[in-house]
PDB file of C-alpha atoms in Angstrom:
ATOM      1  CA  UNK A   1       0.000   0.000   0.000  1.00  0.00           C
ATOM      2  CA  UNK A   2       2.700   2.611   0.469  1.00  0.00           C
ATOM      3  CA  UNK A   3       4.660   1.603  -2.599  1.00  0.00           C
ATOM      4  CA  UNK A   4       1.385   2.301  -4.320  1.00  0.00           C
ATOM      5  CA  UNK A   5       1.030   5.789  -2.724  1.00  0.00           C
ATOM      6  CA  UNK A   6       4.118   6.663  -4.013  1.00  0.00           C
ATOM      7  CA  UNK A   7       3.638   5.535  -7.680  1.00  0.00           C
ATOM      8  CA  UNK A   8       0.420   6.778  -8.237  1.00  0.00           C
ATOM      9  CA  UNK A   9       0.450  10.119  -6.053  1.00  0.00           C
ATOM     10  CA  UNK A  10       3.769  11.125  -5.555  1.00  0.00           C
ATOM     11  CA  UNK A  11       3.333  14.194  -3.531  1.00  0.00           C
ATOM     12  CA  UNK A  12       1.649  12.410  -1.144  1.00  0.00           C
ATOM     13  CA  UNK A  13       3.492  12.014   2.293  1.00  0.00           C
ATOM     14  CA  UNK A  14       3.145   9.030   3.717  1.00  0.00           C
ATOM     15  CA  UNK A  15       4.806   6.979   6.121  1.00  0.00           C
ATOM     16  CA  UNK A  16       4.011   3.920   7.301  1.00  0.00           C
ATOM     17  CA  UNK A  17       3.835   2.271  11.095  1.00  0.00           C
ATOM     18  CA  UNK A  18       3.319  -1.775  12.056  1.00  0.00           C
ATOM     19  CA  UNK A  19       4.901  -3.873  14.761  1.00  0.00           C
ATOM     20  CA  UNK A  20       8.792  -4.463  13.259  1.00  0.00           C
ATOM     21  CA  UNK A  21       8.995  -0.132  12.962  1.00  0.00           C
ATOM     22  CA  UNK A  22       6.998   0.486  16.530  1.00  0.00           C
ATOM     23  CA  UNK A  23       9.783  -2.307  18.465  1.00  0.00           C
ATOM     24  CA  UNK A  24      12.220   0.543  17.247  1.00  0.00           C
ATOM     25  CA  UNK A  25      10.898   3.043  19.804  1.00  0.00           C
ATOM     26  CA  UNK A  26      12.521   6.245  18.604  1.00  0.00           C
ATOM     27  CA  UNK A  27      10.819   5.387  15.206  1.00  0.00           C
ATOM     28  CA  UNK A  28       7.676   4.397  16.203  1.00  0.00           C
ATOM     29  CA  UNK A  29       7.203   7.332  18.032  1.00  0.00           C
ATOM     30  CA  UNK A  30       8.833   9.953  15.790  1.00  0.00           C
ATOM     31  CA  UNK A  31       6.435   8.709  13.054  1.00  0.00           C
ATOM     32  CA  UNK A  32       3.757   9.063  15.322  1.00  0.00           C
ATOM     33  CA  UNK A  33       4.530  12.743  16.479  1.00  0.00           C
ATOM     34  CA  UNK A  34       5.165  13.140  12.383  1.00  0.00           C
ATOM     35  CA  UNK A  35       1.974  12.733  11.918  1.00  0.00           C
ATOM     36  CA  UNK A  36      -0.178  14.157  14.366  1.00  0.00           C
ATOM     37  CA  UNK A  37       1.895  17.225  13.475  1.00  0.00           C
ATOM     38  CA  UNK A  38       1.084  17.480   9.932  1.00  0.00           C
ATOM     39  CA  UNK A  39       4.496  16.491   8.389  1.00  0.00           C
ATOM     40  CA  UNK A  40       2.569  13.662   7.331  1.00  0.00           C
ATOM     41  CA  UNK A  41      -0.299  13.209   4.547  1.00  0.00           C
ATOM     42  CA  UNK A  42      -0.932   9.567   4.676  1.00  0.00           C
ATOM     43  CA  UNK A  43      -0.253   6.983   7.567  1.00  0.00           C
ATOM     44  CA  UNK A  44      -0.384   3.189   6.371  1.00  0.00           C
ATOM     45  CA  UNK A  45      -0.055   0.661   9.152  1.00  0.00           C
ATOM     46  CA  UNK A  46      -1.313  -2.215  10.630  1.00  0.00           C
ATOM     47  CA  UNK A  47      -3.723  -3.119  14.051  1.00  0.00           C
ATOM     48  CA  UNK A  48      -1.291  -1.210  15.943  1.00  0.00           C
ATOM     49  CA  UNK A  49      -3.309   2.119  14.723  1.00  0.00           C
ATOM     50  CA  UNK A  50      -6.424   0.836  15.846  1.00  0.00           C
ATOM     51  CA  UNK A  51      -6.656   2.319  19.396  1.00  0.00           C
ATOM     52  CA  UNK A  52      -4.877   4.610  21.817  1.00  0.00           C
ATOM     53  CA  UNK A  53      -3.679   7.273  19.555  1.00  0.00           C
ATOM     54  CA  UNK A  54      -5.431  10.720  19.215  1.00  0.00           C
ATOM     55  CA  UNK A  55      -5.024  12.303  15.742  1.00  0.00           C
ATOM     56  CA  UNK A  56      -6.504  15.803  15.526  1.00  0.00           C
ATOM     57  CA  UNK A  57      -6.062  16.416  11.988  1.00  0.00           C
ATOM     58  CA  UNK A  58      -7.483  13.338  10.526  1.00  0.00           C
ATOM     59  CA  UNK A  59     -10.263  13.355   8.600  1.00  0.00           C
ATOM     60  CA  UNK A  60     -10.780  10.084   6.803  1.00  0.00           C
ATOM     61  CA  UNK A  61      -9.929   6.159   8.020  1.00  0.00           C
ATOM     62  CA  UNK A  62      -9.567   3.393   4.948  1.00  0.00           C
ATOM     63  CA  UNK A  63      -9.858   0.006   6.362  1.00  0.00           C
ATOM     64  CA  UNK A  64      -8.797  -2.818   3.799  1.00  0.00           C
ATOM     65  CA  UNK A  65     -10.712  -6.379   4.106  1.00  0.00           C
ATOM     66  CA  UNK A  66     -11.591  -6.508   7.455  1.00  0.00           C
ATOM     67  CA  UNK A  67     -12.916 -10.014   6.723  1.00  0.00           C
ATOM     68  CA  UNK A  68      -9.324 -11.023   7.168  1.00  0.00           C
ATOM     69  CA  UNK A  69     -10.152 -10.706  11.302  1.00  0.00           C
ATOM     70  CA  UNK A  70     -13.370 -13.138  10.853  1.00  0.00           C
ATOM     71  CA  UNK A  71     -11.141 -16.053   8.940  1.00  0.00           C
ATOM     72  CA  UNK A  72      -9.468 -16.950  12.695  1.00  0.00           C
ATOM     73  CA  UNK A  73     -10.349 -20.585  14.306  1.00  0.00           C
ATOM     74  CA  UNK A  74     -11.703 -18.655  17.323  1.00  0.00           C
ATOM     75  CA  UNK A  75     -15.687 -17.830  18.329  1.00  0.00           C
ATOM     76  CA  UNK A  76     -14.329 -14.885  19.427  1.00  0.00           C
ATOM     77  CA  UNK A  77     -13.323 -13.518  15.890  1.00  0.00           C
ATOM     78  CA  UNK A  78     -16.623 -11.724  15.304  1.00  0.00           C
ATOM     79  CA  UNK A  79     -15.675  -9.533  18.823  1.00  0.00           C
ATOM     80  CA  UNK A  80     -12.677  -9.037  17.743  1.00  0.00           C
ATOM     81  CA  UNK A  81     -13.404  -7.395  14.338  1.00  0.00           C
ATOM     82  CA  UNK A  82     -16.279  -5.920  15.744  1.00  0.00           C
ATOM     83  CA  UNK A  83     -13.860  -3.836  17.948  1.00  0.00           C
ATOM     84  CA  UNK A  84     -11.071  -3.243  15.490  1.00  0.00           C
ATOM     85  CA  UNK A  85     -13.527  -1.639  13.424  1.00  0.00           C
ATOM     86  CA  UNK A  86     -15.329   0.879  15.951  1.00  0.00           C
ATOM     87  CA  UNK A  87     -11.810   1.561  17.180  1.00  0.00           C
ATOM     88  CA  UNK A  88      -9.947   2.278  13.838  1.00  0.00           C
ATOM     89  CA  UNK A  89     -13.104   4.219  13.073  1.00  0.00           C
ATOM     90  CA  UNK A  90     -12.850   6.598  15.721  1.00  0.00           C
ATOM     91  CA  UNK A  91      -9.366   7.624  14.554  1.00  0.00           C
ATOM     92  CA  UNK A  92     -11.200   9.872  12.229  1.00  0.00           C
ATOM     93  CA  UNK A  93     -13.511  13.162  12.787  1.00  0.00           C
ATOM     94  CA  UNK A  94     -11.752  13.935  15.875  1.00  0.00           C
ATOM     95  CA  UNK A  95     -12.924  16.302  17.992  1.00  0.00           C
ATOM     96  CA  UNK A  96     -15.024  19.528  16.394  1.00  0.00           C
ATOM     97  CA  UNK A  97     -13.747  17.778  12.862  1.00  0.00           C
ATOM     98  CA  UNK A  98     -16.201  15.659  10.538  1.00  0.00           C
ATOM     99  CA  UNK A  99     -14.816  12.633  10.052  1.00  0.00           C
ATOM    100  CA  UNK A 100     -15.255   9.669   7.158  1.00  0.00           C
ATOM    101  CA  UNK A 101     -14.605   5.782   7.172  1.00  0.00           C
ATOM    102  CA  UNK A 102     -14.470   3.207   3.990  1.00  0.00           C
ATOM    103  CA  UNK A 103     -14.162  -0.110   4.219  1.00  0.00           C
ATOM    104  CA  UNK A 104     -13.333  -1.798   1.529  1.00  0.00           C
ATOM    105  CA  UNK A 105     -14.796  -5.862   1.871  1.00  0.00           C
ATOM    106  CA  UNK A 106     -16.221  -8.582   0.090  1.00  0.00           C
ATOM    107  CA  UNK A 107     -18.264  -9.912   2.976  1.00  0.00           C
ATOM    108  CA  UNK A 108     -19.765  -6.413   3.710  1.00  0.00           C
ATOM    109  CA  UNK A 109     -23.386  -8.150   5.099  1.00  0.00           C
ATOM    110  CA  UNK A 110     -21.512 -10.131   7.711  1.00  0.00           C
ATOM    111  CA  UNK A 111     -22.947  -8.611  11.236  1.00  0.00           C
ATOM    112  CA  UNK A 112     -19.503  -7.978  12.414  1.00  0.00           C
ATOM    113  CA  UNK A 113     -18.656  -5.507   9.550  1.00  0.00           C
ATOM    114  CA  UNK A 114     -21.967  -4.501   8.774  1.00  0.00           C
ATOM    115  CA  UNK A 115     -22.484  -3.332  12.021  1.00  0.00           C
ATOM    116  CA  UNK A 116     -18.873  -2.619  13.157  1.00  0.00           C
ATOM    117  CA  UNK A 117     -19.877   0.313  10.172  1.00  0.00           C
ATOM    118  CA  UNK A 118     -22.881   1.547  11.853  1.00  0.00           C
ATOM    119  CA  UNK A 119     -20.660   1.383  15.298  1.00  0.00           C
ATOM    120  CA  UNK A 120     -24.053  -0.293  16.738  1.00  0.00           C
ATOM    121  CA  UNK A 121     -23.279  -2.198  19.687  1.00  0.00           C
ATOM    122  CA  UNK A 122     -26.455  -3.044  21.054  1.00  0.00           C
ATOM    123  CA  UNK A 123     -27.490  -4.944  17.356  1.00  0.00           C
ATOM    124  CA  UNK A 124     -24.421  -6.799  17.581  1.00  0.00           C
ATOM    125  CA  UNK A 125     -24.519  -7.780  20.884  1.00  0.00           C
ATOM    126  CA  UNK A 126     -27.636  -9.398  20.376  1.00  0.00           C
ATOM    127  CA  UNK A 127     -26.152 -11.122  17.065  1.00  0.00           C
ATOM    128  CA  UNK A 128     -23.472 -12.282  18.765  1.00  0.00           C
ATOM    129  CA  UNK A 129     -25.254 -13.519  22.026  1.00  0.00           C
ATOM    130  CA  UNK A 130     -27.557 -15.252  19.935  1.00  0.00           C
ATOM    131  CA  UNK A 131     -24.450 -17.086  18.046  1.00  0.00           C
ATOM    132  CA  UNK A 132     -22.841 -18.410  20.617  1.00  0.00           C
ATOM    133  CA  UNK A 133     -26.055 -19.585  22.181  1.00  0.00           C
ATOM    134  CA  UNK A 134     -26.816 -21.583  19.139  1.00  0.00           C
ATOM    135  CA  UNK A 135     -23.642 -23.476  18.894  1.00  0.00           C
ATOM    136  CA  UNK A 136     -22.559 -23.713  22.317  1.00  0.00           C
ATOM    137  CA  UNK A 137     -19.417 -21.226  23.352  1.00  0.00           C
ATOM    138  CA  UNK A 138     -18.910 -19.003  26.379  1.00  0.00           C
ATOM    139  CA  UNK A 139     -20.913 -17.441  27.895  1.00  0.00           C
ATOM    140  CA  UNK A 140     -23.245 -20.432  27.515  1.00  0.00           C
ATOM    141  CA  UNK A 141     -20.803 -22.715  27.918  1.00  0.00           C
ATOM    142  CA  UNK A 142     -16.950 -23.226  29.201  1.00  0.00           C
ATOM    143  CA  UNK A 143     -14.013 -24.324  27.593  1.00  0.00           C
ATOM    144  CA  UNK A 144     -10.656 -26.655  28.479  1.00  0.00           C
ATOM    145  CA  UNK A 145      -7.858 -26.388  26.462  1.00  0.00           C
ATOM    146  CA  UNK A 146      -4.615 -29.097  26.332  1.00  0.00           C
ATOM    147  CA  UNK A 147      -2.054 -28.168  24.370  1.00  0.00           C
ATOM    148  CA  UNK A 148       0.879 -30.639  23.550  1.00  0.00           C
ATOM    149  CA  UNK A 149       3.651 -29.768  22.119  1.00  0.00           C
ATOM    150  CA  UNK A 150       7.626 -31.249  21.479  1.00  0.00           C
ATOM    151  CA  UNK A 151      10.196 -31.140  19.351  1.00  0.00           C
ATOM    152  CA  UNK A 152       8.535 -33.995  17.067  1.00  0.00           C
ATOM    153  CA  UNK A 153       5.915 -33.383  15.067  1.00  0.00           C
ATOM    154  CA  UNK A 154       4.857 -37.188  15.029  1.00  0.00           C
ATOM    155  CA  UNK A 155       5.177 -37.768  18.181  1.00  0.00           C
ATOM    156  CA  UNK A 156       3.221 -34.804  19.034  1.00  0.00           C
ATOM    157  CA  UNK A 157       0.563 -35.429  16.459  1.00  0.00           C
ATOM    158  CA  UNK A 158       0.032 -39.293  18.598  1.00  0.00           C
ATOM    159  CA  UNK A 159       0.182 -37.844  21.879  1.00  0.00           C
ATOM    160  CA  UNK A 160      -2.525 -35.339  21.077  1.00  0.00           C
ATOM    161  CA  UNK A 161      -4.627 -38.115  19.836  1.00  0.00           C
ATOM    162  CA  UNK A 162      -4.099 -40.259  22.907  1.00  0.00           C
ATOM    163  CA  UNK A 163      -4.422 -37.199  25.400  1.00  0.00           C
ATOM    164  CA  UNK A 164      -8.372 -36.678  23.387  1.00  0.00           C
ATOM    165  CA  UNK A 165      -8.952 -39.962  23.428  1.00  0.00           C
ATOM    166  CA  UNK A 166      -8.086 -40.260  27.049  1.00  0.00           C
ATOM    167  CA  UNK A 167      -9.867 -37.240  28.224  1.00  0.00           C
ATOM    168  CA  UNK A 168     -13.300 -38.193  26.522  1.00  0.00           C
ATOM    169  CA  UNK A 169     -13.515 -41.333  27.800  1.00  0.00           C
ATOM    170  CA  UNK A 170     -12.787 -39.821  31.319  1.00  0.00           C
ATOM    171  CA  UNK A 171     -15.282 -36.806  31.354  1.00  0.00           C
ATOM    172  CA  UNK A 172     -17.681 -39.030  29.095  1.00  0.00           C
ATOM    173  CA  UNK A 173     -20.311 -36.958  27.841  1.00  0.00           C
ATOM    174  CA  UNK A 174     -19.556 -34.009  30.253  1.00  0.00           C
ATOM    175  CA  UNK A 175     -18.003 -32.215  27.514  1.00  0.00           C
ATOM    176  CA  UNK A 176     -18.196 -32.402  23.223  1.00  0.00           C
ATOM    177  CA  UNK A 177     -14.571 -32.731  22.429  1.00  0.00           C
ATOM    178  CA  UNK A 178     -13.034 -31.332  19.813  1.00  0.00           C
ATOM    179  CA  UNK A 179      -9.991 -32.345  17.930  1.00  0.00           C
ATOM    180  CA  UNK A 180      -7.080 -32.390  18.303  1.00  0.00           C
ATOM    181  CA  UNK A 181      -5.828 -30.170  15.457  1.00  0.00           C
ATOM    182  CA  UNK A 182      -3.024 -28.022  15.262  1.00  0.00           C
ATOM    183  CA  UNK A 183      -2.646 -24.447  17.447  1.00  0.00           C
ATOM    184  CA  UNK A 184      -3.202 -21.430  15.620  1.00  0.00           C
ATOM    185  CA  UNK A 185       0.470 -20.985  15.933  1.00  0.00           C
ATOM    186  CA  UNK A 186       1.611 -24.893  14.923  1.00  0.00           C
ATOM    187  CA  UNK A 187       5.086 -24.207  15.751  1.00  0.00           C
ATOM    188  CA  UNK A 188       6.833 -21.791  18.445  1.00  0.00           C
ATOM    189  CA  UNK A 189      10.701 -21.883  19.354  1.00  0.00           C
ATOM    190  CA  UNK A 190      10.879 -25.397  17.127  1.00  0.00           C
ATOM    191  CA  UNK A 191       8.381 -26.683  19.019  1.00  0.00           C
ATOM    192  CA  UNK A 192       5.107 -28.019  17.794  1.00  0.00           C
ATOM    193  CA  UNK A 193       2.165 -27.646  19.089  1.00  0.00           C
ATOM    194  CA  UNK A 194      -1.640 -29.498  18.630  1.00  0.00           C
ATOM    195  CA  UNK A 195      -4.735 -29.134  20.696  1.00  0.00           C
ATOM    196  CA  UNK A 196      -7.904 -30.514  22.163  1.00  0.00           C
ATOM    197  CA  UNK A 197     -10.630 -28.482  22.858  1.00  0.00           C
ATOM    198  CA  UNK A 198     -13.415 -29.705  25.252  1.00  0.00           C
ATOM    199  CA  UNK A 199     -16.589 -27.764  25.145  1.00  0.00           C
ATOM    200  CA  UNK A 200     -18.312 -28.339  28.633  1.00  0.00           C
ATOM    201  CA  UNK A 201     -21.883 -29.646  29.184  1.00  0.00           C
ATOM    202  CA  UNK A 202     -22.129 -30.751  32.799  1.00  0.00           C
ATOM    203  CA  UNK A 203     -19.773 -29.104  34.768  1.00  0.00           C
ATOM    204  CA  UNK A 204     -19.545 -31.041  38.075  1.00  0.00           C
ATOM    205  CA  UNK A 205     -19.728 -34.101  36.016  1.00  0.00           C
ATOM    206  CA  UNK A 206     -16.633 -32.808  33.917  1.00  0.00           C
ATOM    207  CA  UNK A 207     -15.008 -31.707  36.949  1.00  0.00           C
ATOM    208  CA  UNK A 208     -14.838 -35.069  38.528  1.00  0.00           C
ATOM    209  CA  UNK A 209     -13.623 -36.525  35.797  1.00  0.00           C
ATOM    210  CA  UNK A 210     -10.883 -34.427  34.999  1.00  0.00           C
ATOM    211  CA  UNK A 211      -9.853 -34.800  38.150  1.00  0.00           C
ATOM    212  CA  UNK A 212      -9.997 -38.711  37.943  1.00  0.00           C
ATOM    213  CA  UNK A 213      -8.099 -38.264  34.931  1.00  0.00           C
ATOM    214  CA  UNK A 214      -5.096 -36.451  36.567  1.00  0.00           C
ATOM    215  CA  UNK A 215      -5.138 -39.034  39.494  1.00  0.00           C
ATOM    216  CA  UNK A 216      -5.036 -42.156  37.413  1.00  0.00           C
ATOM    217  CA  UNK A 217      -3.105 -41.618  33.653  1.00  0.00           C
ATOM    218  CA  UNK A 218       0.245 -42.277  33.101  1.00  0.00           C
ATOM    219  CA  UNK A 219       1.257 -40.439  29.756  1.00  0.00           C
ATOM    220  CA  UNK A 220       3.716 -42.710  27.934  1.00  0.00           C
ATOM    221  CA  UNK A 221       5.560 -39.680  26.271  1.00  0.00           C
ATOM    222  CA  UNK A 222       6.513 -36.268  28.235  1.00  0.00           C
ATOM    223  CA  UNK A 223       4.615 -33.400  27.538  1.00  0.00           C
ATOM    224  CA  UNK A 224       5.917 -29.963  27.727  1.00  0.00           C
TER     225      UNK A 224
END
């Protein structure tokens, strides 16, 4: 996006902020101060613009394919663009200033964009209450989460399957069980990592039989 500024509007001034240039403090921060002083036309950057900065002079907010945020394996995805968007959208019409917002999307009637645009909270909580109702997630339900992970991806992908397997039959049907499958993150510090995620019916019944579980397996493999 800023290579495009600068072929197609050269005068523009435009500098651009994400999470490699903001580690860099003295950067991050000059190009901050840059542009909340006007030296600045055009600031490209990433999440990291979403909230906490106040920009006076800032009249219009372009928000590329927020559907990106609703493509996550978590049920909180739909929050979570929810939020980016009535946070990035409040960069712009500042104080006594009239402010604009675009977002450009293909998936413009999903309720977390849709209404993420109209910044109407109330609408989407109801949506999103009603989602998670439906199928089951927090608040109408809790969550466990095991997470193995080793230096061997085999031996990780067969300890994850016998730590499900083990689990289920222990809680029986206390909880809907579901994987295991690999993190969001498969691999961290040459590690890698799979999970099992137990969605929880019965909650004294899952209790006691997690705890049975603790008390009576021996894993044939370490887990980290």
């Amino acid at each position: 996006i800023e290579e495009e500024f600068a072929r197609r509007l050269p005068g523009v001034r435009t500098g651009r902020l994400d999470s490699d240039r903001l580690r860099k403090e003295k950067d991050g921060w000059a190009l901050l101060e840059a542009f909340r002083n006007g030296e600045l036309d055009v600031l490209v950057g990433t999440q990291v613009l979403t909230k906490g900065h106040d920009f006076p002079r800032v009249n219009l907010v372009v928000v590329l394919y927020p559907e990106n945020l609703l493509a996550f394996p978590d049920f909180r995805a739909s929050e979570r663009a929810f939020s980016q968007l009535t946070q990035v959208s409040g960069r712009s019409g500042r104080r006594d200033r009239v402010g604009s917002v675009l977002i450009v999307t293909a998936w413009g009637d999903q309720p977390a964009i849709e209404l993420g645009r109209r910044q109407d909270y109330d609408a989407f909580y109801a949506a999103e209450l009603e989602v998670r109702r439906r199928f089951g997630w927090p608040p109408f339900a809790k969550l466990m989460r095991l997470v193995v992970r080793g230096p061997a991806l085999p031996a990780v992908r067969e300890a994850a399957q016998r730590v499900g397997d083990e689990v289920e039959n222990a809680v029986g049907g206390a909880a809907l069980r579901l994987g295991p499958a690999p993190c969001l993150l498969e691999r961290v510090k040459s590690h890698w990592r799979h999970q099992v995620v137990l969605k929880v019916r019965d909650e004294k019944a899952f209790r006691a039989g997690i705890r049975a579980f603790r008390e009576t397996t021996r894993l044939r493999a370490p887990l980290y």
